[in-house]
Amino acid sequence: MNSEPIMHREGGGFAKYKARVVGSDRIGALIRYELYTAFLASFPGAAGIVLRQKLYRWFLGGMGRGVAISRNVTLRCPERLTVGDHTLIDEYVCFDIKSAAASVRLGARNQIVQGARFETGYEGHVHLGDDCYVGAFAILNGFGGIEIGNNALIAGHCHIVSGDHGYGDLSRPMSEQPITGNGIVIEDDVWLGSGVKVLDGVRIGRGSIISAGAVVNRDVEPHSIVGGVPAKIIRMRTE
């Protein structure tokens, strides 16, 4: 994956803005982005929700029926965002899609609570299944890819980060060393308690429960209850 920061790439500030925020160098896409964000993003009340419901379908990559998007939602590279039927997106949620090579896909009937943040890296993705809940101020960083199944419960202040920074070359600052990403998979019917951290390369099996504050740095078997730093098995739900 290309981990080169956008500010170090060639081109002026305007070109970088179009690539990083709009996701296209087409003038029409730029004008549409500026109009929508200027007049619709912060429009208050039920009228704002109805207007965004009607007009954002021409702005996003895909938008299902009955989607409700609250005000002050940040959308970067909006054509790379797909939202399924009857999904609710609360105020101040951020979709930080960093380029046209990245994507965020939300399934149907999801609830995304205030301040949650979806980040992709320049070529990564976050894919969320159906009937999921993402709590307040959770961060999903999909540099290496995040795949989340159906009926997942992600409590507030969780941090799911599918990337790791290089540090082996002592002659270079760590900020200049490569970022790697192996990806994270969270299967169906998983519950992450408040403040859980899930690190890169982990698969959490179906029906598992991760106790509040745990740091998950290895795979979790299906139907496990785990907790601690690092997370260890407490018992099986099948017992």
Short mmCIF file of the C-alpha atoms (twelve columns), coordinates in Angstrom:
data_MODEL
# 
_entry.id   MODEL 
# 
loop_
_atom_site.group_PDB 
_atom_site.id 
_atom_site.type_symbol 
_atom_site.label_atom_id 
_atom_site.label_alt_id 
_atom_site.label_comp_id 
_atom_site.label_asym_id 
_atom_site.label_seq_id 
_atom_site.Cartn_x 
_atom_site.Cartn_y 
_atom_site.Cartn_z 
_atom_site.pdbx_PDB_model_num 
ATOM 1   C CA . MET A 1   0.000   0.000   0.000   1 
ATOM 2   C CA . ASN A 2   1.070   3.554   -0.684  1 
ATOM 3   C CA . SER A 3   1.654   5.271   2.629   1 
ATOM 4   C CA . GLU A 4   3.130   8.477   1.185   1 
ATOM 5   C CA . PRO A 5   1.486   11.478  2.901   1 
ATOM 6   C CA . ILE A 6   -0.642  13.639  0.592   1 
ATOM 7   C CA . MET A 7   1.254   16.809  1.552   1 
ATOM 8   C CA . HIS A 8   4.469   15.295  0.143   1 
ATOM 9   C CA . ARG A 9   2.997   14.462  -3.254  1 
ATOM 10  C CA . GLU A 10  3.420   16.593  -6.355  1 
ATOM 11  C CA . GLY A 11  0.982   19.381  -7.192  1 
ATOM 12  C CA . GLY A 12  -0.208  22.601  -5.608  1 
ATOM 13  C CA . GLY A 13  -2.544  23.047  -2.696  1 
ATOM 14  C CA . PHE A 14  -5.654  23.234  -4.878  1 
ATOM 15  C CA . ALA A 15  -4.791  19.966  -6.646  1 
ATOM 16  C CA . LYS A 16  -4.161  18.275  -3.311  1 
ATOM 17  C CA . TYR A 17  -7.480  19.566  -1.973  1 
ATOM 18  C CA . LYS A 18  -9.364  18.098  -4.932  1 
ATOM 19  C CA . ALA A 19  -7.586  14.751  -4.616  1 
ATOM 20  C CA . ARG A 20  -7.704  14.513  -0.817  1 
ATOM 21  C CA . VAL A 21  -11.116 16.000  -0.013  1 
ATOM 22  C CA . VAL A 22  -13.232 15.940  -3.168  1 
ATOM 23  C CA . GLY A 23  -11.741 12.723  -4.565  1 
ATOM 24  C CA . SER A 24  -11.846 13.906  -8.164  1 
ATOM 25  C CA . ASP A 25  -10.164 16.460  -10.397 1 
ATOM 26  C CA . ARG A 26  -13.406 17.088  -12.322 1 
ATOM 27  C CA . ILE A 27  -14.669 20.658  -12.010 1 
ATOM 28  C CA . GLY A 28  -18.265 19.435  -11.799 1 
ATOM 29  C CA . ALA A 29  -17.428 17.207  -8.835  1 
ATOM 30  C CA . LEU A 30  -15.672 20.093  -7.105  1 
ATOM 31  C CA . ILE A 31  -18.626 22.448  -7.594  1 
ATOM 32  C CA . ARG A 32  -21.089 19.819  -6.370  1 
ATOM 33  C CA . TYR A 33  -18.954 19.114  -3.306  1 
ATOM 34  C CA . GLU A 34  -18.648 22.795  -2.425  1 
ATOM 35  C CA . LEU A 35  -22.374 23.451  -2.856  1 
ATOM 36  C CA . TYR A 36  -23.468 20.440  -0.855  1 
ATOM 37  C CA . THR A 37  -21.070 21.027  2.007   1 
ATOM 38  C CA . ALA A 38  -21.766 24.782  2.133   1 
ATOM 39  C CA . PHE A 39  -25.568 24.619  2.090   1 
ATOM 40  C CA . LEU A 40  -26.604 21.123  3.225   1 
ATOM 41  C CA . ALA A 41  -24.037 19.790  5.684   1 
ATOM 42  C CA . SER A 42  -25.077 22.069  8.565   1 
ATOM 43  C CA . PHE A 43  -28.743 22.643  7.663   1 
ATOM 44  C CA . PRO A 44  -30.564 22.105  10.988  1 
ATOM 45  C CA . GLY A 45  -33.570 20.114  12.089  1 
ATOM 46  C CA . ALA A 46  -35.851 17.675  10.328  1 
ATOM 47  C CA . ALA A 47  -35.770 19.801  7.184   1 
ATOM 48  C CA . GLY A 48  -32.005 19.274  6.961   1 
ATOM 49  C CA . ILE A 49  -32.372 15.512  7.327   1 
ATOM 50  C CA . VAL A 50  -35.016 15.441  4.574   1 
ATOM 51  C CA . LEU A 51  -32.925 17.602  2.232   1 
ATOM 52  C CA . ARG A 52  -29.838 15.460  2.751   1 
ATOM 53  C CA . GLN A 53  -31.925 12.333  2.278   1 
ATOM 54  C CA . LYS A 54  -33.141 13.646  -1.079  1 
ATOM 55  C CA . LEU A 55  -29.987 15.288  -2.412  1 
ATOM 56  C CA . TYR A 56  -27.051 13.314  -1.008  1 
ATOM 57  C CA . ARG A 57  -27.908 10.374  -3.250  1 
ATOM 58  C CA . TRP A 58  -26.407 12.495  -6.073  1 
ATOM 59  C CA . PHE A 59  -23.361 13.163  -3.909  1 
ATOM 60  C CA . LEU A 60  -22.425 9.796   -2.417  1 
ATOM 61  C CA . GLY A 61  -21.273 6.661   -4.171  1 
ATOM 62  C CA . GLY A 62  -24.475 4.895   -3.127  1 
ATOM 63  C CA . MET A 63  -27.324 5.651   -0.739  1 
ATOM 64  C CA . GLY A 64  -30.235 3.384   0.139   1 
ATOM 65  C CA . ARG A 65  -33.793 4.145   1.169   1 
ATOM 66  C CA . GLY A 66  -34.625 5.796   4.461   1 
ATOM 67  C CA . VAL A 67  -31.082 6.907   5.300   1 
ATOM 68  C CA . ALA A 68  -30.914 9.709   7.889   1 
ATOM 69  C CA . ILE A 69  -27.770 11.858  7.980   1 
ATOM 70  C CA . SER A 70  -27.588 14.447  10.769  1 
ATOM 71  C CA . ARG A 71  -25.881 17.799  10.389  1 
ATOM 72  C CA . ASN A 72  -22.154 18.479  10.504  1 
ATOM 73  C CA . VAL A 73  -21.128 15.086  9.146   1 
ATOM 74  C CA . THR A 74  -17.695 15.289  7.484   1 
ATOM 75  C CA . LEU A 75  -17.495 13.650  4.061   1 
ATOM 76  C CA . ARG A 76  -14.160 13.349  2.269   1 
ATOM 77  C CA . CYS A 77  -14.094 11.689  -1.152  1 
ATOM 78  C CA . PRO A 78  -17.879 11.168  -0.845  1 
ATOM 79  C CA . GLU A 79  -18.166 9.177   -4.063  1 
ATOM 80  C CA . ARG A 80  -16.272 6.407   -2.231  1 
ATOM 81  C CA . LEU A 81  -18.909 6.162   0.523   1 
ATOM 82  C CA . THR A 82  -21.870 3.761   0.248   1 
ATOM 83  C CA . VAL A 83  -24.672 3.760   2.833   1 
ATOM 84  C CA . GLY A 84  -27.289 1.006   3.045   1 
ATOM 85  C CA . ASP A 85  -31.050 1.249   3.661   1 
ATOM 86  C CA . HIS A 86  -32.333 2.845   6.883   1 
ATOM 87  C CA . THR A 87  -28.904 3.571   8.320   1 
ATOM 88  C CA . LEU A 88  -28.732 6.450   10.824  1 
ATOM 89  C CA . ILE A 89  -25.647 8.692   10.973  1 
ATOM 90  C CA . ASP A 90  -25.458 11.058  13.941  1 
ATOM 91  C CA . GLU A 91  -23.899 14.516  14.227  1 
ATOM 92  C CA . TYR A 92  -20.155 15.061  13.846  1 
ATOM 93  C CA . VAL A 93  -19.427 11.643  12.383  1 
ATOM 94  C CA . CYS A 94  -16.376 11.812  10.099  1 
ATOM 95  C CA . PHE A 95  -15.768 9.733   6.972   1 
ATOM 96  C CA . ASP A 96  -12.098 10.444  6.295   1 
ATOM 97  C CA . ILE A 97  -11.711 8.617   2.981   1 
ATOM 98  C CA . LYS A 98  -8.304  9.700   1.799   1 
ATOM 99  C CA . SER A 99  -8.398  9.000   -1.935  1 
ATOM 100 C CA . ALA A 100 -10.395 7.576   -4.826  1 
ATOM 101 C CA . ALA A 101 -8.587  4.244   -4.224  1 
ATOM 102 C CA . ALA A 102 -10.106 3.873   -0.732  1 
ATOM 103 C CA . SER A 103 -13.696 3.183   0.361   1 
ATOM 104 C CA . VAL A 104 -16.184 2.976   3.216   1 
ATOM 105 C CA . ARG A 105 -19.266 0.777   2.846   1 
ATOM 106 C CA . LEU A 106 -22.041 0.690   5.449   1 
ATOM 107 C CA . GLY A 107 -24.712 -1.976  5.270   1 
ATOM 108 C CA . ALA A 108 -28.397 -1.644  6.121   1 
ATOM 109 C CA . ARG A 109 -30.016 -0.558  9.404   1 
ATOM 110 C CA . ASN A 110 -26.813 0.560   11.077  1 
ATOM 111 C CA . GLN A 111 -26.613 3.207   13.781  1 
ATOM 112 C CA . ILE A 112 -23.486 5.392   13.783  1 
ATOM 113 C CA . VAL A 113 -23.373 7.556   16.909  1 
ATOM 114 C CA . GLN A 114 -22.030 11.060  17.416  1 
ATOM 115 C CA . GLY A 115 -18.342 11.650  16.807  1 
ATOM 116 C CA . ALA A 116 -17.504 8.222   15.362  1 
ATOM 117 C CA . ARG A 117 -14.666 8.355   12.850  1 
ATOM 118 C CA . PHE A 118 -14.020 6.153   9.811   1 
ATOM 119 C CA . GLU A 119 -10.496 6.457   8.350   1 
ATOM 120 C CA . THR A 120 -9.150  4.525   5.371   1 
ATOM 121 C CA . GLY A 121 -5.575  5.421   4.547   1 
ATOM 122 C CA . TYR A 122 -4.929  6.076   0.865   1 
ATOM 123 C CA . GLU A 123 -5.829  2.587   -0.377  1 
ATOM 124 C CA . GLY A 124 -7.645  1.005   2.560   1 
ATOM 125 C CA . HIS A 125 -11.279 0.354   3.371   1 
ATOM 126 C CA . VAL A 126 -13.838 -0.087  6.142   1 
ATOM 127 C CA . HIS A 127 -16.765 -2.394  5.358   1 
ATOM 128 C CA . LEU A 128 -19.564 -2.674  7.925   1 
ATOM 129 C CA . GLY A 129 -22.309 -5.282  7.676   1 
ATOM 130 C CA . ASP A 130 -26.027 -4.959  8.504   1 
ATOM 131 C CA . ASP A 131 -27.689 -4.146  11.844  1 
ATOM 132 C CA . CYS A 132 -24.531 -2.856  13.508  1 
ATOM 133 C CA . TYR A 133 -23.985 -0.202  16.172  1 
ATOM 134 C CA . VAL A 134 -20.899 2.046   16.308  1 
ATOM 135 C CA . GLY A 135 -20.720 4.057   19.533  1 
ATOM 136 C CA . ALA A 136 -19.707 7.627   20.243  1 
ATOM 137 C CA . PHE A 137 -16.145 8.615   19.343  1 
ATOM 138 C CA . ALA A 138 -15.164 5.158   18.153  1 
ATOM 139 C CA . ILE A 139 -12.332 5.184   15.594  1 
ATOM 140 C CA . LEU A 140 -12.133 2.645   12.770  1 
ATOM 141 C CA . ASN A 141 -8.827  3.003   10.916  1 
ATOM 142 C CA . GLY A 142 -8.878  0.838   7.820   1 
ATOM 143 C CA . PHE A 143 -5.395  1.339   6.396   1 
ATOM 144 C CA . GLY A 144 -4.985  -2.425  5.911   1 
ATOM 145 C CA . GLY A 145 -8.724  -3.053  5.602   1 
ATOM 146 C CA . ILE A 146 -11.442 -3.641  8.198   1 
ATOM 147 C CA . GLU A 147 -14.214 -6.168  7.561   1 
ATOM 148 C CA . ILE A 148 -17.037 -6.212  10.114  1 
ATOM 149 C CA . GLY A 149 -19.918 -8.661  9.872   1 
ATOM 150 C CA . ASN A 150 -23.592 -8.319  10.772  1 
ATOM 151 C CA . ASN A 151 -25.043 -7.481  14.208  1 
ATOM 152 C CA . ALA A 152 -21.765 -6.144  15.586  1 
ATOM 153 C CA . LEU A 153 -21.867 -3.914  18.681  1 
ATOM 154 C CA . ILE A 154 -18.933 -1.494  18.905  1 
ATOM 155 C CA . ALA A 155 -19.147 0.591   22.064  1 
ATOM 156 C CA . GLY A 156 -17.992 4.163   22.508  1 
ATOM 157 C CA . HIS A 157 -14.306 5.075   22.385  1 
ATOM 158 C CA . CYS A 158 -13.243 1.790   20.782  1 
ATOM 159 C CA . HIS A 159 -10.215 2.017   18.471  1 
ATOM 160 C CA . ILE A 160 -9.858  -0.514  15.663  1 
ATOM 161 C CA . VAL A 161 -6.606  0.135   13.808  1 
ATOM 162 C CA . SER A 162 -5.499  -2.038  10.882  1 
ATOM 163 C CA . GLY A 163 -2.037  -0.594  10.447  1 
ATOM 164 C CA . ASP A 164 1.372   -0.520  12.072  1 
ATOM 165 C CA . HIS A 165 4.263   1.916   11.699  1 
ATOM 166 C CA . GLY A 166 7.766   0.811   10.771  1 
ATOM 167 C CA . TYR A 167 10.567  1.569   13.214  1 
ATOM 168 C CA . GLY A 168 13.444  -0.723  12.224  1 
ATOM 169 C CA . ASP A 169 15.612  1.850   10.425  1 
ATOM 170 C CA . LEU A 170 17.363  3.908   13.108  1 
ATOM 171 C CA . SER A 171 18.744  6.305   10.497  1 
ATOM 172 C CA . ARG A 172 15.272  7.642   9.644   1 
ATOM 173 C CA . PRO A 173 12.504  9.153   11.772  1 
ATOM 174 C CA . MET A 174 9.639   6.742   12.359  1 
ATOM 175 C CA . SER A 175 7.313   9.184   10.568  1 
ATOM 176 C CA . GLU A 176 9.271   8.510   7.351   1 
ATOM 177 C CA . GLN A 177 9.232   4.717   7.616   1 
ATOM 178 C CA . PRO A 178 6.657   2.499   5.878   1 
ATOM 179 C CA . ILE A 179 3.217   1.790   7.289   1 
ATOM 180 C CA . THR A 180 2.075   -1.811  6.952   1 
ATOM 181 C CA . GLY A 181 -1.431  -3.199  7.202   1 
ATOM 182 C CA . ASN A 182 -2.559  -6.838  7.359   1 
ATOM 183 C CA . GLY A 183 -6.229  -6.099  7.977   1 
ATOM 184 C CA . ILE A 184 -8.764  -6.851  10.693  1 
ATOM 185 C CA . VAL A 185 -11.807 -9.136  10.487  1 
ATOM 186 C CA . ILE A 186 -14.626 -8.938  13.047  1 
ATOM 187 C CA . GLU A 187 -17.177 -11.651 12.387  1 
ATOM 188 C CA . ASP A 188 -20.961 -11.601 12.992  1 
ATOM 189 C CA . ASP A 189 -22.539 -10.942 16.386  1 
ATOM 190 C CA . VAL A 190 -19.421 -9.591  18.142  1 
ATOM 191 C CA . TRP A 191 -19.651 -7.156  21.060  1 
ATOM 192 C CA . LEU A 192 -16.738 -4.838  21.791  1 
ATOM 193 C CA . GLY A 193 -17.053 -3.160  25.191  1 
ATOM 194 C CA . SER A 194 -16.221 0.475   25.855  1 
ATOM 195 C CA . GLY A 195 -12.666 1.515   25.029  1 
ATOM 196 C CA . VAL A 196 -11.566 -1.755  23.428  1 
ATOM 197 C CA . LYS A 197 -8.460  -1.573  21.213  1 
ATOM 198 C CA . VAL A 198 -8.153  -4.026  18.302  1 
ATOM 199 C CA . LEU A 199 -4.714  -4.152  16.683  1 
ATOM 200 C CA . ASP A 200 -3.695  -5.035  13.146  1 
ATOM 201 C CA . GLY A 201 -3.820  -8.612  11.875  1 
ATOM 202 C CA . VAL A 202 -6.526  -9.797  14.289  1 
ATOM 203 C CA . ARG A 203 -9.619  -11.890 13.534  1 
ATOM 204 C CA . ILE A 204 -12.363 -11.892 16.171  1 
ATOM 205 C CA . GLY A 205 -14.580 -14.938 15.833  1 
ATOM 206 C CA . ARG A 206 -18.342 -14.979 15.605  1 
ATOM 207 C CA . GLY A 207 -20.338 -14.393 18.797  1 
ATOM 208 C CA . SER A 208 -17.398 -13.194 20.890  1 
ATOM 209 C CA . ILE A 209 -17.456 -10.601 23.669  1 
ATOM 210 C CA . ILE A 210 -14.483 -8.330  24.355  1 
ATOM 211 C CA . SER A 211 -14.533 -6.789  27.839  1 
ATOM 212 C CA . ALA A 212 -14.251 -3.016  28.286  1 
ATOM 213 C CA . GLY A 213 -10.737 -1.635  28.038  1 
ATOM 214 C CA . ALA A 214 -9.191  -4.787  26.563  1 
ATOM 215 C CA . VAL A 215 -6.354  -4.676  24.020  1 
ATOM 216 C CA . VAL A 216 -6.775  -7.415  21.411  1 
ATOM 217 C CA . ASN A 217 -3.480  -8.292  19.716  1 
ATOM 218 C CA . ARG A 218 -4.187  -11.888 18.658  1 
ATOM 219 C CA . ASP A 219 -7.039  -13.882 17.141  1 
ATOM 220 C CA . VAL A 220 -10.115 -14.587 19.264  1 
ATOM 221 C CA . GLU A 221 -11.954 -17.890 18.919  1 
ATOM 222 C CA . PRO A 222 -15.698 -17.856 18.157  1 
ATOM 223 C CA . HIS A 223 -18.003 -17.500 21.176  1 
ATOM 224 C CA . SER A 224 -15.171 -16.445 23.490  1 
ATOM 225 C CA . ILE A 225 -15.289 -13.907 26.294  1 
ATOM 226 C CA . VAL A 226 -11.902 -12.185 26.580  1 
ATOM 227 C CA . GLY A 227 -10.496 -9.281  28.563  1 
ATOM 228 C CA . GLY A 228 -7.330  -7.643  29.830  1 
ATOM 229 C CA . VAL A 229 -4.168  -6.078  28.434  1 
ATOM 230 C CA . PRO A 230 -3.298  -7.971  26.341  1 
ATOM 231 C CA . ALA A 231 -6.659  -9.697  26.020  1 
ATOM 232 C CA . LYS A 232 -6.864  -13.290 27.274  1 
ATOM 233 C CA . ILE A 233 -9.722  -15.723 27.375  1 
ATOM 234 C CA . ILE A 234 -11.980 -15.536 30.442  1 
ATOM 235 C CA . ARG A 235 -14.396 -18.270 29.444  1 
ATOM 236 C CA . MET A 236 -16.370 -19.637 26.501  1 
ATOM 237 C CA . ARG A 237 -20.013 -18.662 26.006  1 
ATOM 238 C CA . THR A 238 -20.731 -22.325 25.309  1 
ATOM 239 C CA . GLU A 239 -19.797 -23.349 28.866  1 
# 
